[in-house]
PDB file of C-alpha atoms and ligand atoms in Angstrom:
ATOM      1  CA  MET A1435     -54.147  18.758  -6.246  1.00 89.00           C
ATOM      2  CA  ILE A1436     -56.942  21.279  -6.614  1.00 86.00           C
ATOM      3  CA  ASN A1437     -58.583  21.806  -9.982  1.00 92.00           C
ATOM      4  CA  TRP A1438     -59.065  25.584  -9.713  1.00 93.00           C
ATOM      5  CA  ALA A1439     -60.996  25.910 -12.976  1.00 94.00           C
ATOM      6  CA  LEU A1440     -63.554  23.331 -11.826  1.00 91.00           C
ATOM      7  CA  THR A1441     -63.629  24.789  -8.300  1.00 88.00           C
ATOM      8  CA  THR A1442     -64.342  28.267  -9.678  1.00 90.00           C
ATOM      9  CA  LYS A1443     -67.091  26.880 -11.917  1.00 90.00           C
ATOM     10  CA  TRP A1444     -68.642  25.060  -8.926  1.00 88.00           C
ATOM     11  CA  LEU A1445     -68.506  28.151  -6.689  1.00 87.00           C
ATOM     12  CA  ASN A1446     -69.993  30.407  -9.372  1.00 87.00           C
ATOM     13  CA  HIS A1447     -72.753  27.998 -10.448  1.00 89.00           C
ATOM     14  CA  ASN A1448     -76.161  29.574  -9.819  1.00 90.00           C
ATOM     15  CA  ALA A1449     -79.086  27.145  -9.959  1.00 87.00           C
ATOM     16  CA  HIS A1450     -81.586  29.813  -8.884  1.00 87.00           C
ATOM     17  CA  GLY A1451     -81.476  32.265 -11.769  1.00 82.00           C
ATOM     18  CA  SER A1452     -81.226  35.521  -9.850  1.00 85.00           C
ATOM     19  CA  ALA A1453     -77.784  36.549  -8.560  1.00 81.00           C
ATOM     20  CA  THR A1454     -79.404  38.232  -5.565  1.00 87.00           C
ATOM     21  CA  SER A1455     -81.710  35.412  -4.434  1.00 88.00           C
ATOM     22  CA  ASP A1456     -81.600  34.221  -0.819  1.00 91.00           C
ATOM     23  CA  ALA A1457     -81.335  30.604  -1.999  1.00 90.00           C
ATOM     24  CA  HIS A1458     -78.243  31.381  -4.109  1.00 89.00           C
ATOM     25  CA  SER A1459     -76.609  33.235  -1.204  1.00 90.00           C
ATOM     26  CA  LYS A1460     -77.336  30.256   1.050  1.00 90.00           C
ATOM     27  CA  ASP A1461     -75.815  27.857  -1.513  1.00 88.00           C
ATOM     28  CA  VAL A1462     -72.659  29.973  -1.861  1.00 90.00           C
ATOM     29  CA  ALA A1463     -72.264  30.163   1.925  1.00 91.00           C
ATOM     30  CA  TRP A1464     -72.639  26.363   2.201  1.00 87.00           C
ATOM     31  CA  LYS A1465     -70.085  25.804  -0.589  1.00 89.00           C
ATOM     32  CA  ILE A1466     -67.544  28.091   1.069  1.00 91.00           C
ATOM     33  CA  LYS A1467     -68.073  26.537   4.506  1.00 90.00           C
ATOM     34  CA  THR A1468     -67.769  22.980   3.205  1.00 84.00           C
ATOM     35  CA  SER A1469     -64.659  23.748   1.170  1.00 85.00           C
ATOM     36  CA  THR A1470     -62.967  25.530   4.094  1.00 88.00           C
ATOM     37  CA  ILE A1471     -64.077  22.955   6.710  1.00 86.00           C
ATOM     38  CA  THR A1472     -65.990  25.573   8.715  1.00 89.00           C
ATOM     39  CA  LEU A1473     -69.533  24.171   8.750  1.00 89.00           C
ATOM     40  CA  PRO A1474     -70.971  24.613  12.269  1.00 90.00           C
ATOM     41  CA  THR A1475     -71.276  20.886  12.975  1.00 90.00           C
ATOM     42  CA  LEU A1476     -72.499  19.486  16.285  1.00 89.00           C
ATOM     43  CA  GLY A1477     -68.918  18.771  17.362  1.00 86.00           C
ATOM     44  CA  ILE A1478     -67.970  22.426  16.901  1.00 88.00           C
ATOM     45  CA  LEU A1479     -71.228  23.732  18.392  1.00 89.00           C
ATOM     46  CA  ASN A1480     -70.797  21.512  21.444  1.00 87.00           C
ATOM     47  CA  ARG A1481     -67.219  22.754  21.884  1.00 87.00           C
ATOM     48  CA  ASN A1482     -68.285  26.414  21.629  1.00 88.00           C
ATOM     49  CA  PHE A1483     -71.683  26.242  23.365  1.00 89.00           C
ATOM     50  CA  PRO A1484     -71.654  23.239  25.748  1.00 87.00           C
ATOM     51  CA  ASP A1485     -74.488  24.597  27.908  1.00 89.00           C
ATOM     52  CA  ILE A1486     -76.816  24.846  24.906  1.00 85.00           C
ATOM     53  CA  ILE A1487     -75.933  21.666  22.997  1.00 81.00           C
ATOM     54  CA  LYS A1488     -75.668  19.462  26.169  1.00 81.00           C
ATOM     55  CA  ASN A1489     -73.007  17.040  24.870  1.00 77.00           C
ATOM     56  CA  ARG A1490     -75.044  16.148  21.778  1.00 81.00           C
ATOM     57  CA  THR A1491     -72.336  15.538  19.169  1.00 85.00           C
ATOM     58  CA  ASP A1492     -73.439  12.403  17.284  1.00 91.00           C
ATOM     59  CA  CYS A1493     -74.421  12.875  13.661  1.00 92.00           C
ATOM     60  CA  LEU A1494     -78.211  13.307  13.650  1.00 91.00           C
ATOM     61  CA  PRO A1495     -78.909  11.313  10.439  1.00 93.00           C
ATOM     62  CA  CYS A1496     -76.803   8.223  11.282  1.00 95.00           C
ATOM     63  CA  ASN A1497     -75.952   8.429  15.031  1.00 93.00           C
ATOM     64  CA  SER A1498     -72.790   6.397  14.329  1.00 92.00           C
ATOM     65  CA  GLU A1499     -70.082   8.929  15.217  1.00 92.00           C
ATOM     66  CA  MET A1500     -69.414  12.577  16.064  1.00 90.00           C
ATOM     67  CA  GLU A1501     -70.709  15.015  13.454  1.00 90.00           C
ATOM     68  CA  THR A1502     -67.608  16.759  12.107  1.00 90.00           C
ATOM     69  CA  ASN A1503     -66.804  18.446   8.811  1.00 89.00           C
ATOM     70  CA  HIS A1504     -64.942  15.295   7.778  1.00 89.00           C
ATOM     71  CA  HIS A1505     -67.767  12.936   8.829  1.00 91.00           C
ATOM     72  CA  ILE A1506     -70.289  14.769   6.623  1.00 87.00           C
ATOM     73  CA  TRP A1507     -68.370  13.562   3.548  1.00 86.00           C
ATOM     74  CA  ARG A1508     -68.258   9.949   4.837  1.00 92.00           C
ATOM     75  CA  CYS A1509     -71.686   9.670   6.503  1.00 94.00           C
ATOM     76  CA  PRO A1510     -73.584   6.630   5.198  1.00 95.00           C
ATOM     77  CA  VAL A1511     -76.880   8.593   5.282  1.00 95.00           C
ATOM     78  CA  ILE A1512     -75.792  12.064   4.107  1.00 89.00           C
ATOM     79  CA  LEU A1513     -73.433  11.030   1.291  1.00 88.00           C
ATOM     80  CA  PRO A1514     -76.074   9.203  -0.817  1.00 90.00           C
ATOM     81  CA  ARG A1515     -78.359  12.264  -0.486  1.00 85.00           C
ATOM     82  CA  LEU A1516     -75.580  14.597  -1.635  1.00 77.00           C
ATOM     83  CA  LEU A1517     -74.769  12.383  -4.597  1.00 79.00           C
ATOM     84  CA  THR A1518     -78.449  12.182  -5.589  1.00 79.00           C
ATOM     85  CA  THR A1519     -78.821  15.980  -5.614  1.00 62.00           C
ATOM     86  CA  CYS A1520     -75.728  16.292  -7.843  1.00 56.00           C
ATOM     87  CA  ASP A1521     -77.384  14.367 -10.703  1.00 55.00           C
TER      88      ASP A1521
HETATM   89 ZN1   ZN B3062     -73.563  10.524   9.872  1.00 65.33          ZN
END
């Protein structure tokens, strides 16, 4: 079940003050991509650009499995960093 009131508050939160700042635009883009599972992870980049990525799909921070949109939320290195920045 999606809490739409909380989701709207999260999407509209601006930690940068100015509504037209580059940092705020970058944050909004990241929020939309993470919530729609469209972050350009190494798994997706390797699928779309195999000659550029050269079969490099493992998560760069932990090297334990393929970097996917689902792995980002379970990664033992990334998840603690995300939780720390939410404080
Ligand atoms: Zn990882």
